[in-house]
Tab-separated table of C-alpha atoms and ligand atoms in Angstrom:
chain	number	residue	atom	x	y	z
A	1	UNK	CA	-15.382	76.643	43.061
A	2	UNK	CA	-17.639	76.248	45.834
A	3	UNK	CA	-16.559	74.856	49.108
A	4	UNK	CA	-12.842	74.717	48.056
A	5	UNK	CA	-11.883	78.366	47.424
A	6	UNK	CA	-12.143	81.532	49.696
A	7	UNK	CA	-15.763	82.442	50.489
A	8	UNK	CA	-17.030	85.507	48.690
A	9	UNK	CA	-19.428	87.730	50.869
A	10	UNK	CA	-21.811	89.724	48.897
A	11	UNK	CA	-24.552	92.393	49.426
A	12	UNK	CA	-27.638	93.343	47.745
A	13	UNK	CA	-29.263	96.831	48.039
A	14	UNK	CA	-32.599	98.301	47.487
A	15	UNK	CA	-32.658	98.776	43.652
A	16	UNK	CA	-34.596	100.952	41.281
A	17	UNK	CA	-36.913	99.219	38.643
A	18	UNK	CA	-35.339	96.303	36.828
A	19	UNK	CA	-35.407	96.555	33.116
A	20	UNK	CA	-34.063	94.621	30.028
A	21	UNK	CA	-33.758	91.229	28.980
A	22	UNK	CA	-32.474	88.403	31.127
A	23	UNK	CA	-30.848	85.788	28.935
A	24	UNK	CA	-30.426	82.792	31.540
A	25	UNK	CA	-27.964	80.044	31.026
A	26	UNK	CA	-28.666	76.466	29.841
A	27	UNK	CA	-30.607	73.983	32.091
A	28	UNK	CA	-28.459	72.266	34.747
A	29	UNK	CA	-30.388	69.083	34.872
A	30	UNK	CA	-30.291	68.643	31.009
A	31	UNK	CA	-26.714	69.481	30.686
A	32	UNK	CA	-25.714	66.722	33.056
A	33	UNK	CA	-27.732	64.235	31.171
A	34	UNK	CA	-26.430	65.233	27.742
A	35	UNK	CA	-22.690	64.671	28.768
A	36	UNK	CA	-23.617	61.352	30.504
A	37	UNK	CA	-25.782	59.983	27.524
A	38	UNK	CA	-23.288	61.377	25.127
A	39	UNK	CA	-20.486	59.329	27.015
A	40	UNK	CA	-22.828	56.219	26.784
A	41	UNK	CA	-23.588	56.646	23.029
A	42	UNK	CA	-21.290	55.084	20.303
A	43	UNK	CA	-19.765	58.143	18.403
A	44	UNK	CA	-19.856	61.882	18.656
A	45	UNK	CA	-22.552	63.866	20.299
A	46	UNK	CA	-22.668	67.588	19.854
A	47	UNK	CA	-24.324	69.777	22.783
A	48	UNK	CA	-25.188	73.594	22.253
A	49	UNK	CA	-26.208	75.762	25.095
A	50	UNK	CA	-24.451	73.657	27.707
A	51	UNK	CA	-24.534	75.278	31.209
A	52	UNK	CA	-20.730	75.842	31.934
A	53	UNK	CA	-21.440	75.966	35.844
A	54	UNK	CA	-19.069	74.124	38.009
A	55	UNK	CA	-21.536	71.106	38.571
A	56	UNK	CA	-21.758	70.336	34.904
A	57	UNK	CA	-17.849	70.978	34.366
A	58	UNK	CA	-17.280	68.338	37.165
A	59	UNK	CA	-19.719	65.787	35.291
A	60	UNK	CA	-17.624	66.531	32.043
A	61	UNK	CA	-14.304	65.791	33.933
A	62	UNK	CA	-15.966	62.557	35.389
A	63	UNK	CA	-16.983	61.364	31.997
A	64	UNK	CA	-13.474	61.735	30.734
A	65	UNK	CA	-12.332	59.626	33.590
A	66	UNK	CA	-14.585	56.880	32.505
A	67	UNK	CA	-12.974	57.050	28.967
A	68	UNK	CA	-15.221	59.568	26.909
A	69	UNK	CA	-13.666	62.247	24.965
A	70	UNK	CA	-15.314	65.594	26.131
A	71	UNK	CA	-14.220	68.692	24.626
A	72	UNK	CA	-15.480	72.351	24.621
A	73	UNK	CA	-15.368	73.547	21.054
A	74	UNK	CA	-16.669	77.073	21.697
A	75	UNK	CA	-18.543	78.763	24.654
A	76	UNK	CA	-21.576	76.459	25.354
A	77	UNK	CA	-20.682	74.295	22.345
A	78	UNK	CA	-19.226	70.729	23.366
A	79	UNK	CA	-18.405	67.465	21.757
A	80	UNK	CA	-18.756	64.125	23.596
A	81	UNK	CA	-17.232	61.054	21.925
A	82	UNK	CA	-18.995	58.056	23.741
A	83	UNK	CA	-17.736	54.530	24.526
A	84	UNK	CA	-21.016	52.991	24.257
A	85	UNK	CA	-23.236	51.355	26.959
A	86	UNK	CA	-21.233	48.960	28.979
A	87	UNK	CA	-17.859	50.648	27.488
A	88	UNK	CA	-16.819	52.627	30.527
A	89	UNK	CA	-13.161	52.206	31.705
A	90	UNK	CA	-12.116	52.170	35.327
A	91	UNK	CA	-11.133	55.640	36.445
A	92	UNK	CA	-7.545	56.099	37.678
A	93	UNK	CA	-8.368	58.482	40.385
A	94	UNK	CA	-11.060	59.464	42.783
A	95	UNK	CA	-14.184	61.217	40.929
A	96	UNK	CA	-14.764	64.548	42.632
A	97	UNK	CA	-18.406	65.721	41.864
A	98	UNK	CA	-17.960	68.967	43.749
A	99	UNK	CA	-21.283	70.246	44.905
A	100	UNK	CA	-23.404	68.191	42.544
A	101	UNK	CA	-25.816	65.752	43.858
A	102	UNK	CA	-27.308	65.213	40.384
A	103	UNK	CA	-23.829	64.610	39.056
A	104	UNK	CA	-22.664	62.125	41.666
A	105	UNK	CA	-26.075	60.217	41.876
A	106	UNK	CA	-26.375	59.925	37.999
A	107	UNK	CA	-22.773	58.934	37.567
A	108	UNK	CA	-23.048	56.075	40.140
A	109	UNK	CA	-26.084	54.848	38.344
A	110	UNK	CA	-24.463	54.673	34.821
A	111	UNK	CA	-21.231	52.776	36.198
A	112	UNK	CA	-22.933	50.438	38.684
A	113	UNK	CA	-23.718	47.779	36.038
A	114	UNK	CA	-20.187	47.619	34.454
A	115	UNK	CA	-17.365	45.430	36.031
A	116	UNK	CA	-15.514	48.528	37.323
A	117	UNK	CA	-14.769	50.018	40.527
A	118	UNK	CA	-15.121	53.896	41.308
A	119	UNK	CA	-14.499	56.034	44.294
A	120	UNK	CA	-16.767	59.199	44.627
A	121	UNK	CA	-16.349	62.211	46.731
A	122	UNK	CA	-17.555	65.896	46.711
A	123	UNK	CA	-17.374	69.250	48.626
A	124	UNK	CA	-18.410	69.616	52.347
A	125	UNK	CA	-22.116	70.066	51.191
A	126	UNK	CA	-22.171	66.965	49.089
A	127	UNK	CA	-20.401	64.844	51.652
A	128	UNK	CA	-23.360	65.403	53.972
A	129	UNK	CA	-25.899	64.243	51.739
A	130	UNK	CA	-27.600	60.644	51.650
A	131	UNK	CA	-26.292	58.512	48.933
A	132	UNK	CA	-28.366	55.282	50.326
A	133	UNK	CA	-31.341	56.459	48.340
A	134	UNK	CA	-29.286	55.541	45.180
A	135	UNK	CA	-26.962	52.734	46.333
A	136	UNK	CA	-30.192	50.749	47.715
A	137	UNK	CA	-31.621	50.223	44.157
A	138	UNK	CA	-28.183	49.918	42.656
A	139	UNK	CA	-27.611	46.989	44.956
A	140	UNK	CA	-30.502	45.190	43.376
A	141	UNK	CA	-28.764	45.146	40.171
A	142	UNK	CA	-25.937	43.451	41.900
A	143	UNK	CA	-23.586	46.479	42.603
A	144	UNK	CA	-21.881	47.202	46.005
A	145	UNK	CA	-21.313	50.325	47.777
A	146	UNK	CA	-18.680	51.105	50.605
A	147	UNK	CA	-19.301	54.504	52.069
A	148	UNK	CA	-19.032	56.530	55.318
A	149	UNK	CA	-21.629	56.132	58.150
A	150	UNK	CA	-25.364	56.907	56.955
A	151	UNK	CA	-24.373	56.150	53.371
A	152	UNK	CA	-22.218	59.350	52.950
A	153	UNK	CA	-19.353	60.248	50.478
A	154	UNK	CA	-16.604	59.329	50.042
A	155	UNK	CA	-18.018	56.170	48.737
A	156	UNK	CA	-16.647	53.407	46.438
A	157	UNK	CA	-19.126	51.579	44.052
A	158	UNK	CA	-18.092	48.177	42.786
A	159	UNK	CA	-20.065	47.542	39.624
A	160	UNK	CA	-22.042	44.410	38.933
A	161	UNK	CA	-20.144	42.181	36.571
A	162	UNK	CA	-23.392	40.090	35.804
A	163	UNK	CA	-25.990	42.749	36.371
A	164	UNK	CA	-29.815	41.819	36.570
A	165	UNK	CA	-32.629	43.951	35.633
A	166	UNK	CA	-34.796	45.433	38.425
A	167	UNK	CA	-38.328	46.707	39.113
A	168	UNK	CA	-37.937	49.608	41.634
A	169	UNK	CA	-40.588	51.760	43.203
A	170	UNK	CA	-38.811	55.039	44.262
A	171	UNK	CA	-39.651	55.815	47.645
A	172	UNK	CA	-39.405	59.546	47.673
A	173	UNK	CA	-40.062	62.003	44.944
A	174	UNK	CA	-36.630	62.184	43.207
A	175	UNK	CA	-35.628	62.500	39.747
A	176	UNK	CA	-32.071	61.702	40.744
A	177	UNK	CA	-33.059	58.137	42.089
A	178	UNK	CA	-35.059	57.461	39.209
A	179	UNK	CA	-32.551	58.531	36.628
A	180	UNK	CA	-29.598	56.624	38.637
A	181	UNK	CA	-31.946	53.489	38.257
A	182	UNK	CA	-32.658	54.036	34.580
A	183	UNK	CA	-29.055	54.658	33.752
A	184	UNK	CA	-28.148	51.474	35.545
A	185	UNK	CA	-30.723	49.574	33.787
A	186	UNK	CA	-29.117	50.662	30.482
A	187	UNK	CA	-26.281	47.893	30.785
A	188	UNK	CA	-28.575	45.264	32.406
A	189	UNK	CA	-30.114	42.726	30.169
A	190	UNK	CA	-33.825	42.609	29.887
A	191	UNK	CA	-36.397	45.088	31.075
A	192	UNK	CA	-35.910	47.550	34.041
A	193	UNK	CA	-39.063	49.003	35.493
A	194	UNK	CA	-39.061	52.096	37.673
A	195	UNK	CA	-42.321	53.411	39.161
A	196	UNK	CA	-42.741	56.801	40.648
A	197	UNK	CA	-45.689	57.526	42.784
A	198	UNK	CA	-45.541	61.365	42.047
A	199	UNK	CA	-44.152	62.581	38.656
A	200	UNK	CA	-40.767	64.193	38.802
A	201	UNK	CA	-38.590	65.955	36.169
A	202	UNK	CA	-38.779	63.773	33.003
A	203	UNK	CA	-35.649	64.777	31.340
A	204	UNK	CA	-33.894	61.351	31.550
A	205	UNK	CA	-37.042	59.628	29.829
A	206	UNK	CA	-37.051	62.169	27.137
A	207	UNK	CA	-33.316	62.239	26.363
A	208	UNK	CA	-33.090	58.434	26.639
A	209	UNK	CA	-35.617	58.190	23.874
A	210	UNK	CA	-33.994	60.742	21.885
A	211	UNK	CA	-30.640	58.609	22.124
A	212	UNK	CA	-32.682	55.754	20.660
A	213	UNK	CA	-33.276	53.758	23.882
A	214	UNK	CA	-36.480	51.596	23.922
A	215	UNK	CA	-38.435	53.287	26.852
A	216	UNK	CA	-42.183	53.361	27.687
A	217	UNK	CA	-44.071	55.621	30.267
A	218	UNK	CA	-47.583	54.700	31.603
A	219	UNK	CA	-49.694	56.341	34.005
A	220	UNK	CA	-51.239	53.601	36.215
A	221	UNK	CA	-52.881	53.313	39.574
A	222	UNK	CA	-49.563	52.601	40.936
A	223	UNK	CA	-48.178	55.813	39.601
A	224	UNK	CA	-45.909	56.492	36.496
A	225	UNK	CA	-44.389	53.110	35.433
A	226	UNK	CA	-41.315	53.495	33.202
A	227	UNK	CA	-40.054	50.469	31.430
A	228	UNK	CA	-36.474	50.397	29.715
A	229	UNK	CA	-35.166	47.741	27.623
A	230	UNK	CA	-31.482	47.137	28.625
A	231	UNK	CA	-28.295	47.039	26.332
A	232	UNK	CA	-29.354	49.340	23.570
A	233	UNK	CA	-26.891	50.849	21.289
A	234	UNK	CA	-27.348	54.560	22.034
A	235	UNK	CA	-26.977	56.757	18.993
A	236	UNK	CA	-25.221	59.946	19.190
A	237	UNK	CA	-27.440	62.956	19.074
A	238	UNK	CA	-27.196	66.816	18.579
A	239	UNK	CA	-28.559	68.306	21.848
A	240	UNK	CA	-29.713	71.906	22.033
A	241	UNK	CA	-30.115	72.602	25.846
A	242	UNK	CA	-32.978	74.962	26.760
A	243	UNK	CA	-32.404	77.644	29.280
A	244	UNK	CA	-32.891	76.752	32.989
A	245	UNK	CA	-36.384	77.588	34.390
A	246	UNK	CA	-34.847	77.313	37.906
A	247	UNK	CA	-32.356	79.959	37.220
A	248	UNK	CA	-34.815	81.958	35.249
A	249	UNK	CA	-36.881	82.019	38.579
A	250	UNK	CA	-34.261	84.449	40.285
A	251	UNK	CA	-34.663	87.502	37.784
A	252	UNK	CA	-38.328	86.667	37.541
A	253	UNK	CA	-38.963	86.962	41.224
A	254	UNK	CA	-36.653	89.895	41.587
A	255	UNK	CA	-38.803	91.850	38.942
A	256	UNK	CA	-41.903	90.911	40.684
A	257	UNK	CA	-40.733	92.358	44.056
A	258	UNK	CA	-38.834	95.472	42.982
A	259	UNK	CA	-41.188	98.191	42.334
A	260	UNK	CA	-41.500	99.433	38.886
A	261	UNK	CA	-39.729	96.575	37.141
A	262	UNK	CA	-40.567	95.223	33.707
A	263	UNK	CA	-38.253	92.630	32.265
A	264	UNK	CA	-38.208	89.955	29.431
A	265	UNK	CA	-36.763	86.535	30.012
A	266	UNK	CA	-36.672	84.543	26.835
A	267	UNK	CA	-37.103	80.816	26.427
A	268	UNK	CA	-38.204	79.637	29.948
A	269	UNK	CA	-39.289	75.922	30.055
A	270	UNK	CA	-43.057	75.274	30.176
A	271	UNK	CA	-42.303	71.518	30.940
A	272	UNK	CA	-45.043	70.571	33.451
A	273	UNK	CA	-42.525	68.612	35.525
A	274	UNK	CA	-40.492	71.949	35.945
A	275	UNK	CA	-43.199	74.455	35.919
A	276	UNK	CA	-44.650	74.597	39.386
A	277	UNK	CA	-43.241	77.916	40.442
A	278	UNK	CA	-44.668	79.964	37.411
A	279	UNK	CA	-48.322	78.457	38.240
A	280	UNK	CA	-47.820	79.435	41.845
A	281	UNK	CA	-46.730	82.981	41.129
A	282	UNK	CA	-49.780	83.432	38.850
A	283	UNK	CA	-51.967	82.285	41.560
A	284	UNK	CA	-50.350	84.906	43.870
A	285	UNK	CA	-51.217	87.688	41.374
A	286	UNK	CA	-47.986	87.989	39.305
A	287	UNK	CA	-48.150	89.901	36.086
A	288	UNK	CA	-46.516	87.483	33.922
A	289	UNK	CA	-47.264	87.156	30.082
A	290	UNK	CA	-46.216	83.853	28.398
A	291	UNK	CA	-45.416	84.826	24.785
A	292	UNK	CA	-44.447	82.945	21.757
A	293	UNK	CA	-44.808	79.335	23.035
A	294	UNK	CA	-42.729	76.901	20.916
A	295	UNK	CA	-40.329	73.921	21.216
A	296	UNK	CA	-36.586	74.277	21.934
A	297	UNK	CA	-34.221	71.194	22.280
A	298	UNK	CA	-37.307	68.962	22.639
A	299	UNK	CA	-38.849	71.039	25.492
A	300	UNK	CA	-41.781	73.344	25.358
A	301	UNK	CA	-40.593	77.004	26.116
A	302	UNK	CA	-42.227	80.563	26.242
A	303	UNK	CA	-40.837	84.022	26.321
A	304	UNK	CA	-41.789	85.625	29.633
A	305	UNK	CA	-42.653	89.300	30.341
A	306	UNK	CA	-42.629	90.032	33.995
A	307	UNK	CA	-43.730	93.193	35.676
A	308	UNK	CA	-43.698	94.349	39.289
A	309	UNK	CA	-46.820	93.130	41.026
A	310	UNK	CA	-48.749	93.450	44.234
A	311	UNK	CA	-48.737	89.794	45.365
A	312	UNK	CA	-50.856	88.036	47.845
A	313	UNK	CA	-49.806	84.752	49.995
A	314	UNK	CA	-51.327	81.529	49.085
A	315	UNK	CA	-51.469	77.751	50.077
A	316	UNK	CA	-49.149	76.078	47.676
A	317	UNK	CA	-50.745	72.697	46.726
A	318	UNK	CA	-48.581	69.791	48.185
A	319	UNK	CA	-49.074	67.888	44.839
A	320	UNK	CA	-47.030	70.618	43.038
A	321	UNK	CA	-44.039	70.219	45.058
A	322	UNK	CA	-42.086	67.925	42.927
A	323	UNK	CA	-42.475	70.440	40.081
A	324	UNK	CA	-40.819	73.319	41.856
A	325	UNK	CA	-38.654	71.714	44.421
A	326	UNK	CA	-35.753	73.811	43.744
A	327	UNK	CA	-37.735	76.899	43.647
A	328	UNK	CA	-39.150	76.980	47.376
A	329	UNK	CA	-36.219	79.303	48.579
A	330	UNK	CA	-36.823	82.035	46.118
A	331	UNK	CA	-40.641	81.513	46.543
A	332	UNK	CA	-40.247	82.080	50.305
A	333	UNK	CA	-38.461	85.466	49.421
A	334	UNK	CA	-41.370	86.413	47.094
A	335	UNK	CA	-43.801	85.164	49.885
A	336	UNK	CA	-42.045	87.650	52.407
A	337	UNK	CA	-42.687	90.501	49.995
A	338	UNK	CA	-46.459	89.549	49.495
A	339	UNK	CA	-49.348	90.534	51.455
A	340	UNK	CA	-50.634	87.567	53.823
A	341	UNK	CA	-49.412	84.108	54.638
A	342	UNK	CA	-47.862	81.592	52.163
A	343	UNK	CA	-47.976	77.979	53.198
A	344	UNK	CA	-45.719	75.358	51.719
A	345	UNK	CA	-46.416	71.854	52.700
A	346	UNK	CA	-44.868	68.472	51.541
A	347	UNK	CA	-41.415	70.064	51.390
A	348	UNK	CA	-39.286	67.808	53.432
A	349	UNK	CA	-37.152	66.840	50.525
A	350	UNK	CA	-35.752	70.501	50.903
A	351	UNK	CA	-33.840	69.161	54.019
A	352	UNK	CA	-31.566	67.009	51.973
A	353	UNK	CA	-30.557	69.414	49.313
A	354	UNK	CA	-27.157	71.304	48.963
A	355	UNK	CA	-28.261	72.655	52.510
A	356	UNK	CA	-31.224	72.028	54.789
A	357	UNK	CA	-33.112	74.682	52.714
A	358	UNK	CA	-36.157	74.991	55.183
A	359	UNK	CA	-33.672	75.833	58.084
A	360	UNK	CA	-31.445	78.066	55.838
A	361	UNK	CA	-34.412	80.074	54.477
A	362	UNK	CA	-36.215	80.271	57.952
A	363	UNK	CA	-33.056	81.494	59.751
A	364	UNK	CA	-32.352	84.111	57.118
A	365	UNK	CA	-35.664	85.333	56.901
A	366	UNK	CA	-36.046	85.881	60.594
A	367	UNK	CA	-32.740	87.629	60.608
A	368	UNK	CA	-34.229	89.943	58.088
A	369	UNK	CA	-37.211	90.686	60.286
A	370	UNK	CA	-39.673	88.048	58.598
A	371	UNK	CA	-41.943	85.909	60.725
A	372	UNK	CA	-41.604	82.277	59.675
A	373	UNK	CA	-42.953	78.959	60.917
A	374	UNK	CA	-41.358	75.819	60.232
A	375	UNK	CA	-42.113	72.008	60.802
A	376	UNK	CA	-40.345	68.972	59.437
A	377	UNK	CA	-42.239	69.052	56.188
A	378	UNK	CA	-43.722	72.462	56.237
A	379	UNK	CA	-42.535	76.215	55.773
A	380	UNK	CA	-44.891	79.139	56.449
A	381	UNK	CA	-43.875	82.782	55.680
A	382	UNK	CA	-45.890	85.578	56.845
A	383	UNK	CA	-45.587	88.308	54.209
A	384	UNK	CA	-44.952	91.809	55.013
A	385	UNK	CA	-46.182	93.450	51.851
A	386	UNK	CA	-44.204	95.232	48.980
A	387	UNK	CA	-41.281	97.112	50.569
A	388	UNK	CA	-42.271	95.910	53.930
A	389	UNK	CA	-39.238	93.482	54.698
A	390	UNK	CA	-36.666	95.289	57.058
A	391	UNK	CA	-33.692	93.358	55.761
A	392	UNK	CA	-30.217	94.627	57.344
A	393	UNK	CA	-28.884	91.197	58.057
A	394	UNK	CA	-26.454	88.670	56.670
A	395	UNK	CA	-27.795	85.239	55.793
A	396	UNK	CA	-25.609	82.071	55.977
A	397	UNK	CA	-25.559	80.106	52.696
A	398	UNK	CA	-24.287	76.856	53.717
A	399	UNK	CA	-22.474	76.237	50.432
A	400	UNK	CA	-25.858	76.432	48.625
A	401	UNK	CA	-26.164	78.365	45.414
A	402	UNK	CA	-29.913	78.877	45.684
A	403	UNK	CA	-29.862	80.108	49.159
A	404	UNK	CA	-27.189	82.665	48.186
A	405	UNK	CA	-29.158	83.846	45.248
A	406	UNK	CA	-32.445	83.944	47.110
A	407	UNK	CA	-31.262	86.418	49.887
A	408	UNK	CA	-29.475	88.501	47.157
A	409	UNK	CA	-32.902	88.879	45.421
A	410	UNK	CA	-34.403	89.723	48.785
A	411	UNK	CA	-31.889	92.533	49.429
A	412	UNK	CA	-33.136	94.228	46.119
A	413	UNK	CA	-36.553	94.999	47.663
A	414	UNK	CA	-35.796	95.181	51.384
A	415	UNK	CA	-35.486	98.310	53.293
A	416	UNK	CA	-31.975	97.814	54.423
A	417	UNK	CA	-29.136	95.856	52.479
A	418	UNK	CA	-29.101	92.044	52.857
A	419	UNK	CA	-25.732	90.385	52.638
A	420	UNK	CA	-24.640	86.563	52.266
A	421	UNK	CA	-21.513	85.179	54.006
A	422	UNK	CA	-20.547	83.322	50.729
A	423	UNK	CA	-21.812	83.883	47.218
A	424	UNK	CA	-19.176	81.535	45.665
A	425	UNK	CA	-21.689	78.663	45.221
A	426	UNK	CA	-23.677	80.611	42.777
A	427	UNK	CA	-20.978	79.495	40.144
A	428	UNK	CA	-22.223	75.877	40.488
A	429	UNK	CA	-25.459	76.599	38.630
A	430	UNK	CA	-25.635	80.275	37.438
A	431	UNK	CA	-22.001	81.515	36.799
A	432	UNK	CA	-23.338	84.678	34.877
A	433	UNK	CA	-25.756	85.567	37.774
A	434	UNK	CA	-23.886	88.893	38.758
A	435	UNK	CA	-23.366	90.388	35.397
A	436	UNK	CA	-26.990	89.199	34.301
A	437	UNK	CA	-28.502	90.923	37.437
A	438	UNK	CA	-26.312	93.972	37.034
A	439	UNK	CA	-27.540	94.391	33.428
A	440	UNK	CA	-31.086	94.634	34.572
A	441	UNK	CA	-30.256	97.356	37.057
A	442	UNK	CA	-29.842	95.147	40.350
A	443	UNK	CA	-27.316	96.528	42.857
A	444	UNK	CA	-25.493	93.423	43.903
A	445	UNK	CA	-21.759	93.784	45.078
A	446	UNK	CA	-18.979	91.865	46.437
A	447	UNK	CA	-17.502	92.746	49.863
A	448	UNK	CA	-14.709	95.443	49.415
A	449	UNK	CA	-16.025	96.146	45.690
B	501	LIG	C1	-32.440	67.004	39.827
B	501	LIG	C2	-33.285	66.492	40.745
B	501	LIG	C3	-33.960	67.107	41.805
B	501	LIG	C4	-33.358	68.620	41.982
B	501	LIG	C5	-31.868	68.882	41.533
B	501	LIG	C6	-31.870	68.337	40.128
B	501	LIG	C7	-32.088	66.220	38.433
B	501	LIG	O1	-33.284	66.463	42.949
B	501	LIG	O2	-33.500	68.973	43.237
B	501	LIG	O3	-31.593	70.179	41.596
B	501	LIG	O4	-31.418	66.926	37.645
B	501	LIG	O5	-32.500	65.058	38.563
B	501	LIG	P1	-33.960	65.209	43.716
B	501	LIG	O6	-33.878	63.979	42.746
B	501	LIG	O7	-33.039	65.052	44.941
B	501	LIG	O8	-35.392	65.593	44.013
């Protein structure tokens, strides 16, 4: 468990060509939502392909604390017996969401319009992250929040006994905030309207519709206007969770920068709200074939064939940021191995993720001999070309799974090994990372192994 157990130092060494098939686990965003909406439906929801990472397991535990029956039937296969919209019980103990911003923010949303009180906490990373972005709109429904200075966890939410529907324009591009408001809107009478100026991942909208909620989405001059009719009876579903494109990014990028590599990554999402990295990689000159396009679990997917490529730096369009927000750490590793400069603008949301990801990547890349420039909202990486990154450093991961995996991927292509001080957070989102990468031929070991 990240942030609670002993740190796990890990090292990656320059590896031979990566070959084989990378079967990445289920999508984290969709897994959280399947458990939460399952808990709010009346009857039994079945989920297959659930990500059994710590973040999602913490959400499963939280749903039990609110009264749902959540059971693992087989690996990846889960049953959720929901209590219905407005049916949540008051938890008897503090809800610990571990490392998961998505978990805590969505769960705050779904309990905020019930007449119950719940106290939330998390690990040292989550306790630093801002919750005001969620509690501000929840206050409009009538909920009250009592937390630490700066809207930090631990925090108690007193749900609204008589919630009113809201109309809310999300001030930053955030699917978590949008989703928290929609989930709160489920138990408010009348119509809740959420407006987002830039589109963010739309799994909540898709899944709410799937569970039978009345929800419409309109593109207007104001932005995407999402209208939800409150107090529906959600109908239990069979949810097939597709694979996580944000996890797929690690083997894909590893294959692009390790000479001679040729791998397949089946079932990668082509959902436009999650797809920005892949568009960017192709613009950088990546040899990626998108084969067998189809639908899986209500999401468009394709099988990827990825080969080592000579890449060039590019300017990543700012408007693409929301669709690849979790992928900037691994993109900055790819950028370090490309010829020329890669400019990433409009990325200040990275500063409030599991760590300040701009700072974490900049410091680690510099330690590995890469020249980086950084502003509040910008990250610029000066590429050193294939095989050009010196490496030979230990990066600090700051309880951040994506920082850990990014530097381990860099170590596979750098001249000298790259270490991370703590790989334990990888278990939050990609528990099979080590085995999967080893299966492709990547040399990643734990200290002392
Ligand atoms: C997520 C939304 C994003 C993303 C996170 C998952 C979600 O966060 O970074 O990993 O599932 O809604 P923000 O809402 O903070 O952008």
